[in-house]
Coordinates of C-alpha atoms and ligand atoms in Angstrom, one line a residue:
M2 CA -138.5 33.0 -17.0
K3 CA -140.1 30.0 -15.5
N4 CA -142.9 29.3 -13.1
L5 CA -141.5 26.9 -10.4
A6 CA -144.7 27.1 -7.9
D7 CA -147.5 29.9 -7.5
G8 CA -145.9 33.1 -7.5
V9 CA -142.3 31.7 -7.7
Y10 CA -140.3 32.0 -10.8
F11 CA -136.8 31.3 -12.1
T12 CA -135.1 34.0 -13.5
G13 CA -131.6 32.9 -14.1
M14 CA -129.3 33.3 -16.7
L15 CA -127.8 30.2 -18.7
N16 CA -124.0 30.4 -19.7
P17 CA -123.4 27.2 -21.7
N18 CA -120.0 28.3 -23.1
M19 CA -118.1 29.1 -19.6
R20 CA -115.1 26.8 -19.7
V21 CA -113.2 28.0 -16.6
F22 CA -114.9 29.4 -13.4
D23 CA -113.0 31.7 -10.7
V24 CA -109.5 31.1 -12.7
I25 CA -109.1 27.4 -11.2
M26 CA -112.0 25.5 -11.9
R27 CA -112.9 23.7 -15.3
T28 CA -116.6 23.9 -16.3
E29 CA -117.0 21.6 -19.3
Y30 CA -120.7 21.7 -18.9
G31 CA -121.0 25.7 -18.4
T32 CA -122.8 27.0 -16.0
S33 CA -126.4 29.2 -15.0
Y34 CA -126.4 31.9 -12.6
N35 CA -129.9 31.1 -10.9
S36 CA -132.1 33.7 -9.6
Y37 CA -135.6 34.0 -8.4
V38 CA -138.8 36.0 -7.8
V39 CA -141.1 35.4 -5.0
R40 CA -144.3 37.4 -5.2
G41 CA -146.4 38.0 -2.2
T42 CA -149.8 39.9 -2.5
Q43 CA -148.2 42.8 -1.0
K44 CA -144.4 42.6 -1.8
T45 CA -142.0 41.3 -4.6
A46 CA -138.7 39.8 -3.6
L47 CA -135.8 39.1 -6.1
I48 CA -133.3 36.5 -4.7
E49 CA -129.8 36.6 -6.0
A50 CA -128.9 38.6 -8.8
A51 CA -126.2 37.9 -12.0
H52 CA -122.8 38.2 -13.4
R53 CA -122.4 41.5 -14.5
S54 CA -121.8 40.2 -18.3
F55 CA -125.4 39.3 -18.3
S56 CA -126.8 42.3 -16.6
A57 CA -128.7 43.4 -19.6
L58 CA -130.2 40.1 -20.3
F59 CA -130.8 39.2 -16.8
Q60 CA -133.0 43.0 -16.4
E61 CA -134.9 41.7 -19.5
E62 CA -135.8 38.4 -17.9
L63 CA -136.7 39.9 -14.6
A64 CA -139.4 42.3 -16.2
Q65 CA -141.0 39.1 -17.4
A66 CA -141.7 37.7 -13.6
L67 CA -142.7 41.4 -12.9
P68 CA -146.2 42.6 -12.7
Q69 CA -146.1 45.1 -15.7
G70 CA -144.5 48.3 -14.8
C71 CA -144.0 47.1 -11.3
A72 CA -140.6 46.8 -9.4
P73 CA -139.3 44.4 -7.1
D74 CA -139.3 45.7 -3.4
Y75 CA -136.5 43.4 -1.8
L76 CA -133.1 41.9 -3.2
I77 CA -132.1 39.1 -1.0
L78 CA -128.5 38.2 -1.5
N79 CA -127.6 34.8 0.0
H80 CA -124.0 35.4 -1.1
T81 CA -122.1 38.6 -2.7
E82 CA -119.6 36.6 -4.8
P83 CA -119.7 38.9 -8.2
D84 CA -121.0 36.0 -10.2
H85 CA -124.3 36.5 -8.2
S86 CA -123.8 40.4 -7.5
G87 CA -121.8 41.6 -10.5
C88 CA -125.1 43.4 -11.8
V89 CA -126.8 44.7 -8.5
A90 CA -124.9 48.4 -8.9
E91 CA -127.1 48.6 -12.4
L92 CA -130.3 46.9 -10.7
L93 CA -130.0 49.6 -7.7
E94 CA -129.6 52.0 -10.7
R95 CA -132.9 51.3 -12.2
F96 CA -134.8 50.2 -9.0
P97 CA -133.3 53.0 -6.4
K98 CA -136.1 51.7 -3.8
L99 CA -134.9 48.3 -3.9
E100 CA -134.5 47.2 -0.4
V101 CA -131.2 44.9 -0.1
F102 CA -131.3 42.0 2.7
A103 CA -127.9 40.3 3.3
T104 CA -125.7 39.2 6.0
Q105 CA -123.7 41.6 7.9
A106 CA -120.3 40.1 6.3
A107 CA -122.5 40.6 2.8
S108 CA -123.1 44.4 3.6
V109 CA -119.2 44.7 4.0
Y110 CA -118.5 43.5 0.6
L111 CA -121.6 44.4 -1.5
K112 CA -120.1 48.0 -0.6
N113 CA -117.1 47.2 -2.4
I114 CA -118.6 45.1 -5.3
T115 CA -121.0 47.9 -6.1
N116 CA -118.6 50.9 -5.2
I117 CA -121.6 52.5 -3.3
P118 CA -119.9 53.3 -0.2
D119 CA -123.0 54.7 1.7
L120 CA -125.3 51.5 0.1
R121 CA -128.2 50.8 2.8
V122 CA -128.3 47.2 3.5
H123 CA -131.0 45.6 5.8
V124 CA -128.6 43.2 7.8
V125 CA -131.0 39.8 8.7
K126 CA -130.2 37.9 12.0
D127 CA -130.4 34.1 11.7
G128 CA -133.9 33.2 11.6
E129 CA -135.3 36.6 10.8
T130 CA -138.6 36.7 8.5
L131 CA -139.7 39.0 6.1
E132 CA -143.5 39.1 5.1
L133 CA -144.3 39.5 1.3
G134 CA -148.2 38.9 1.9
G135 CA -149.1 35.0 2.0
K136 CA -145.4 34.2 1.5
T137 CA -143.1 34.3 4.2
L138 CA -139.0 34.1 3.8
R139 CA -137.1 32.9 6.5
F140 CA -132.9 33.5 6.3
L141 CA -130.8 31.1 8.1
S142 CA -127.4 32.0 8.7
A143 CA -124.8 29.3 6.6
P144 CA -121.5 30.8 7.0
F145 CA -118.9 29.4 5.2
L146 CA -120.8 28.2 2.3
H147 CA -118.5 29.1 0.8
W148 CA -117.9 32.7 1.8
P149 CA -118.4 34.2 5.6
D150 CA -121.5 35.9 4.2
S151 CA -123.4 32.9 3.1
M152 CA -127.0 32.1 4.4
F153 CA -130.1 30.5 2.9
T154 CA -133.6 31.6 2.6
Y155 CA -136.3 29.4 3.2
L156 CA -139.9 30.0 1.8
E157 CA -142.1 28.6 4.4
E158 CA -145.5 28.4 2.7
D159 CA -144.0 26.5 -0.4
K160 CA -141.1 24.6 1.4
I161 CA -138.5 26.0 -1.0
L162 CA -135.0 26.4 -0.3
F163 CA -132.9 29.0 -1.6
S164 CA -129.6 27.7 -1.0
C165 CA -127.0 29.8 -3.0
D166 CA -123.7 27.8 -3.8
F167 CA -124.7 25.2 -1.4
L168 CA -125.9 21.7 -3.6
G169 CA -125.4 23.6 -6.7
A170 CA -123.6 22.7 -9.8
H171 CA -121.5 24.3 -12.5
Y172 CA -124.0 22.7 -14.9
C173 CA -126.4 24.0 -18.1
E174 CA -129.3 22.5 -19.7
P175 CA -132.4 24.8 -20.6
G176 CA -135.0 22.6 -18.8
V177 CA -134.0 24.3 -15.2
L178 CA -135.6 21.6 -13.3
D179 CA -134.1 18.3 -12.3
T180 CA -137.0 16.3 -13.6
H181 CA -136.3 17.8 -17.3
L182 CA -132.7 17.0 -17.0
V183 CA -131.4 15.0 -20.2
Y184 CA -127.7 14.0 -19.3
R185 CA -127.9 13.0 -15.8
K186 CA -124.3 11.4 -15.7
A187 CA -123.0 14.5 -16.7
Y188 CA -124.7 16.4 -13.8
E189 CA -123.6 14.1 -11.3
D190 CA -119.6 14.7 -12.6
A191 CA -120.6 18.7 -12.4
L192 CA -122.0 18.0 -8.8
K193 CA -119.2 15.9 -7.3
N194 CA -116.6 18.8 -9.1
Y195 CA -118.2 21.6 -7.7
F196 CA -118.2 20.2 -4.4
D197 CA -114.8 19.4 -4.6
C198 CA -113.6 22.7 -5.8
I199 CA -115.9 25.1 -3.7
F200 CA -116.8 23.1 -0.6
G201 CA -113.7 20.9 -0.1
P202 CA -112.2 23.0 2.0
F203 CA -114.9 23.6 4.2
Q204 CA -116.2 20.7 5.0
P205 CA -117.1 21.0 8.5
W206 CA -119.1 24.1 7.6
V207 CA -121.1 21.9 5.1
R208 CA -121.6 19.5 7.8
K209 CA -123.4 22.4 9.9
G210 CA -125.4 23.3 6.6
L211 CA -126.5 20.0 6.0
A212 CA -127.6 20.1 9.8
K213 CA -129.5 23.6 9.2
I214 CA -131.3 21.7 6.6
A215 CA -132.4 18.5 8.1
P216 CA -135.2 20.0 10.1
L217 CA -136.5 22.1 7.3
D218 CA -139.3 20.5 5.2
V219 CA -138.2 20.9 1.7
D220 CA -140.0 20.2 -1.3
M221 CA -137.8 21.9 -3.8
L222 CA -134.1 23.3 -3.5
C223 CA -133.2 26.1 -5.9
P224 CA -129.4 26.5 -5.7
S225 CA -127.6 29.4 -7.5
H226 CA -126.0 27.2 -10.1
G227 CA -127.4 24.2 -12.2
P228 CA -130.4 22.5 -11.8
V229 CA -133.2 23.1 -9.4
L230 CA -133.6 19.9 -7.3
T231 CA -137.2 18.4 -6.6
R232 CA -138.2 16.0 -3.7
G233 CA -138.7 12.5 -5.3
C234 CA -136.2 13.5 -8.2
L235 CA -132.5 14.3 -7.5
L236 CA -132.9 16.4 -4.1
E237 CA -132.7 13.2 -2.1
N238 CA -129.3 12.2 -4.1
A239 CA -127.9 15.5 -3.5
L240 CA -128.2 15.6 0.3
A241 CA -126.9 12.1 0.4
Q242 CA -123.6 12.7 -1.6
Y243 CA -122.9 15.7 0.3
T244 CA -123.5 14.1 3.6
L245 CA -121.0 11.4 2.0
W246 CA -118.7 13.6 0.9
S247 CA -118.2 15.8 3.8
R248 CA -118.3 12.9 6.5
E249 CA -115.2 12.9 8.9
E250 CA -112.8 10.4 8.2
S251 CA -112.2 8.0 11.4
A252 CA -108.6 7.5 12.5
G253 CA -107.4 4.4 10.5
A254 CA -104.5 3.7 8.6
K255 CA -102.2 7.4 7.7
K256 CA -102.4 8.5 4.4
I257 CA -98.9 9.6 3.5
P258 CA -98.4 9.7 -0.7
I259 CA -95.1 10.5 -2.1
F260 CA -95.2 12.7 -5.2
Y261 CA -91.9 13.3 -7.2
C262 CA -90.5 13.7 -11.1
T263 CA -87.8 12.2 -12.1
A264 CA -85.7 12.7 -15.2
Y265 CA -83.5 9.4 -15.0
G266 CA -85.2 7.2 -12.8
N267 CA -82.7 8.2 -9.7
T268 CA -85.5 10.1 -7.9
A269 CA -87.9 7.7 -8.6
A270 CA -85.5 5.0 -6.8
L271 CA -85.4 7.5 -3.4
A272 CA -89.1 7.8 -3.5
E273 CA -89.0 3.6 -3.3
A274 CA -86.7 3.8 -0.4
V275 CA -88.5 6.5 1.7
R276 CA -91.4 4.7 1.0
G277 CA -89.8 1.5 2.5
G278 CA -88.9 3.7 5.6
I279 CA -92.2 5.2 6.4
L280 CA -93.7 1.6 6.0
R281 CA -91.0 0.7 8.8
V282 CA -93.0 3.1 11.1
F283 CA -96.8 2.8 9.9
P284 CA -96.8 -0.7 8.3
D285 CA -100.5 -0.2 7.8
A286 CA -99.8 3.4 6.0
Q287 CA -101.3 4.0 2.4
C288 CA -98.2 5.3 1.3
K289 CA -98.2 4.9 -2.6
I290 CA -95.6 6.7 -4.8
Y291 CA -96.7 8.9 -7.6
N292 CA -94.7 10.0 -10.7
I293 CA -96.8 13.4 -11.0
I294 CA -96.4 13.3 -15.1
E295 CA -98.0 9.8 -15.1
H296 CA -101.3 10.7 -13.4
D297 CA -104.3 12.5 -13.3
L298 CA -103.5 15.9 -11.8
D299 CA -107.2 16.4 -10.1
A300 CA -106.6 12.7 -8.9
L301 CA -103.3 13.9 -7.4
V302 CA -104.5 17.0 -5.8
A303 CA -107.3 15.1 -4.1
L304 CA -104.7 12.7 -2.5
L305 CA -102.8 15.8 -1.7
N306 CA -105.5 17.2 0.1
G307 CA -106.8 14.3 1.9
S308 CA -103.1 13.1 3.1
D309 CA -102.2 13.1 6.9
A310 CA -98.5 14.0 5.6
F311 CA -96.9 13.9 2.2
A312 CA -93.6 13.7 0.7
V313 CA -92.3 15.4 -2.7
G314 CA -89.5 14.2 -5.1
C315 CA -88.7 17.5 -6.2
L316 CA -86.3 17.2 -9.3
T317 CA -84.2 20.2 -10.1
I318 CA -83.6 21.2 -13.9
N319 CA -82.2 24.7 -15.2
R320 CA -81.7 25.9 -11.2
D321 CA -85.8 25.2 -10.5
A322 CA -88.2 22.7 -9.8
V323 CA -90.0 21.7 -12.1
P324 CA -93.7 22.8 -13.4
P325 CA -95.3 19.2 -12.7
I326 CA -94.3 19.9 -8.8
Y327 CA -95.4 23.5 -9.0
S328 CA -98.6 22.7 -10.6
L329 CA -99.8 19.7 -7.8
L330 CA -98.6 22.4 -5.0
A331 CA -100.9 25.1 -6.8
H332 CA -103.7 23.0 -6.3
A333 CA -103.1 22.2 -2.5
D334 CA -105.9 23.4 -0.6
A335 CA -104.1 26.3 1.3
I336 CA -107.3 26.7 4.0
N337 CA -106.4 23.2 5.3
M338 CA -102.7 22.5 4.6
A339 CA -101.6 24.4 7.8
K340 CA -99.0 22.4 9.7
R341 CA -99.0 19.4 7.6
P342 CA -96.3 17.5 7.6
A343 CA -94.1 17.2 4.6
A344 CA -90.9 16.0 3.9
L345 CA -88.3 16.5 0.7
F346 CA -85.9 14.5 -1.0
A347 CA -84.4 14.3 -4.7
S348 CA -81.1 13.3 -6.7
Y349 CA -79.8 16.5 -8.5
G350 CA -77.1 17.2 -10.6
W351 CA -75.5 20.7 -9.9
S352 CA -77.0 22.8 -7.2
G353 CA -80.3 21.6 -6.4
E354 CA -82.5 24.7 -6.5
G355 CA -85.8 22.8 -6.5
F356 CA -85.3 22.0 -3.0
A357 CA -85.6 25.5 -1.7
N358 CA -87.9 26.5 -4.5
T359 CA -90.5 23.7 -3.4
A360 CA -89.8 24.4 0.4
A361 CA -90.7 27.9 -0.3
R362 CA -93.8 26.8 -1.6
L363 CA -94.3 24.3 1.2
N364 CA -93.9 26.8 3.6
S365 CA -95.9 29.5 2.2
L366 CA -98.7 26.8 2.9
K367 CA -97.7 26.9 6.3
C368 CA -97.0 23.3 6.2
R369 CA -94.5 21.6 8.8
V370 CA -91.7 21.0 6.4
F371 CA -89.5 18.1 7.6
E372 CA -86.1 19.8 9.2
E373 CA -84.1 17.4 7.0
Q374 CA -84.0 17.5 3.1
F375 CA -82.5 14.4 1.6
K376 CA -80.4 14.8 -1.4
V377 CA -78.2 13.0 -3.4
T378 CA -76.5 13.8 -6.2
L379 CA -77.3 11.6 -9.1
V380 CA -77.3 8.3 -9.2
P381 CA -78.1 7.1 -5.6
T382 CA -75.7 4.2 -4.1
A383 CA -77.0 1.3 -2.3
A384 CA -75.9 3.1 0.5
D385 CA -77.8 6.2 -0.6
L386 CA -81.1 4.1 -1.1
A387 CA -80.5 2.6 2.8
A388 CA -80.3 6.3 3.9
A389 CA -83.4 7.5 2.0
A390 CA -85.0 4.6 3.9
D391 CA -83.7 6.0 7.2
F392 CA -84.8 9.5 6.2
G393 CA -88.4 8.3 5.5
E394 CA -88.5 6.7 8.9
R395 CA -87.2 9.5 10.7
F396 CA -89.9 11.6 8.8
A397 CA -92.8 9.3 9.7
D398 CA -91.2 9.3 13.6
S399 CA -91.9 13.1 13.4
I400 CA -95.5 12.5 12.9
C401 CA -96.4 9.9 15.0
Ligands
FEO7 FE1 -121.6 30.9 -7.0 FE2 -119.4 31.5 -4.4 O1 -120.6 32.2 -6.1

């Protein structure tokens, strides 16, 4: 337990050993499941809870922030993903009078997380306030940051914003406050990684979230992961970075990366030719070719997800597409990939099942898969390369 301001306490759980979050996200700096207690003269609120695996420790920590023998009156859940709500069922067992405040969407999820079908939740409206006695909590709707249920809670008298995942980071240092941070560069890496993985698919909602925060006077921002951010230390930097990372791209040169795998250089040669054809239509396009196994996967994923269109040279080995292709496409931003133009080409030896299997993945992402697939048996001839360039040109024409 750590005192952040008069009557405001950090009761979060540190998890420095976590290395993977939500199956897909690497977390080399661990994380923290932050929660906070706000004590007014009449009522006490707990903001956020913790992962179920920390339930017992969390309850010990919570007890230290409460007056001797007292129970919290309210549980404010800004978001109900189980890293914050996993121990709510046990919390309600211990404090049966605890009144839960959350959004409408959260109230539905929470019933299924706690398996308490008749769980009573006070569904908050945007702008609604809750008086604790000298401490006023204001609830601000902030959907899709990053679930439909998300909201912010603003403590008016102390100018503290509880932002849940927004502006958080999977990062763990014992000092809790940004002013005590030891490894700033590592934290900044974690902040960016968190943004890319959690908020990258929701950038229009990030802009709305930033707009919601802009008129507030915020001295301290309490996220639900990573350090507490304060004005004059790292708060302004985090807001500026989110603004930069979520800005709308102006229409400029098209981004059409070409990804491929190649066993004997044949698909690589086709990739070069396809690129040439695309550049006939879009001479200024950012249209580089990438042999998937020679590049950092995270960097390729960023190129794929930020593209206007893309092409894949889909090798076939043993009647299937190869793992690097699957691996890249497995990381595609499925929320924003619908209707993205995509083209398939390759050299193959026998039957070329890599095409159908790669196309199946692209179709499941709802990409607009170019109706032609360009195939060459083994080593492309000069005529094949010319045809590949024409194929690239027709693909580019199709996305004009
Ligand atoms: Fe940290 Fe979306 O839960």
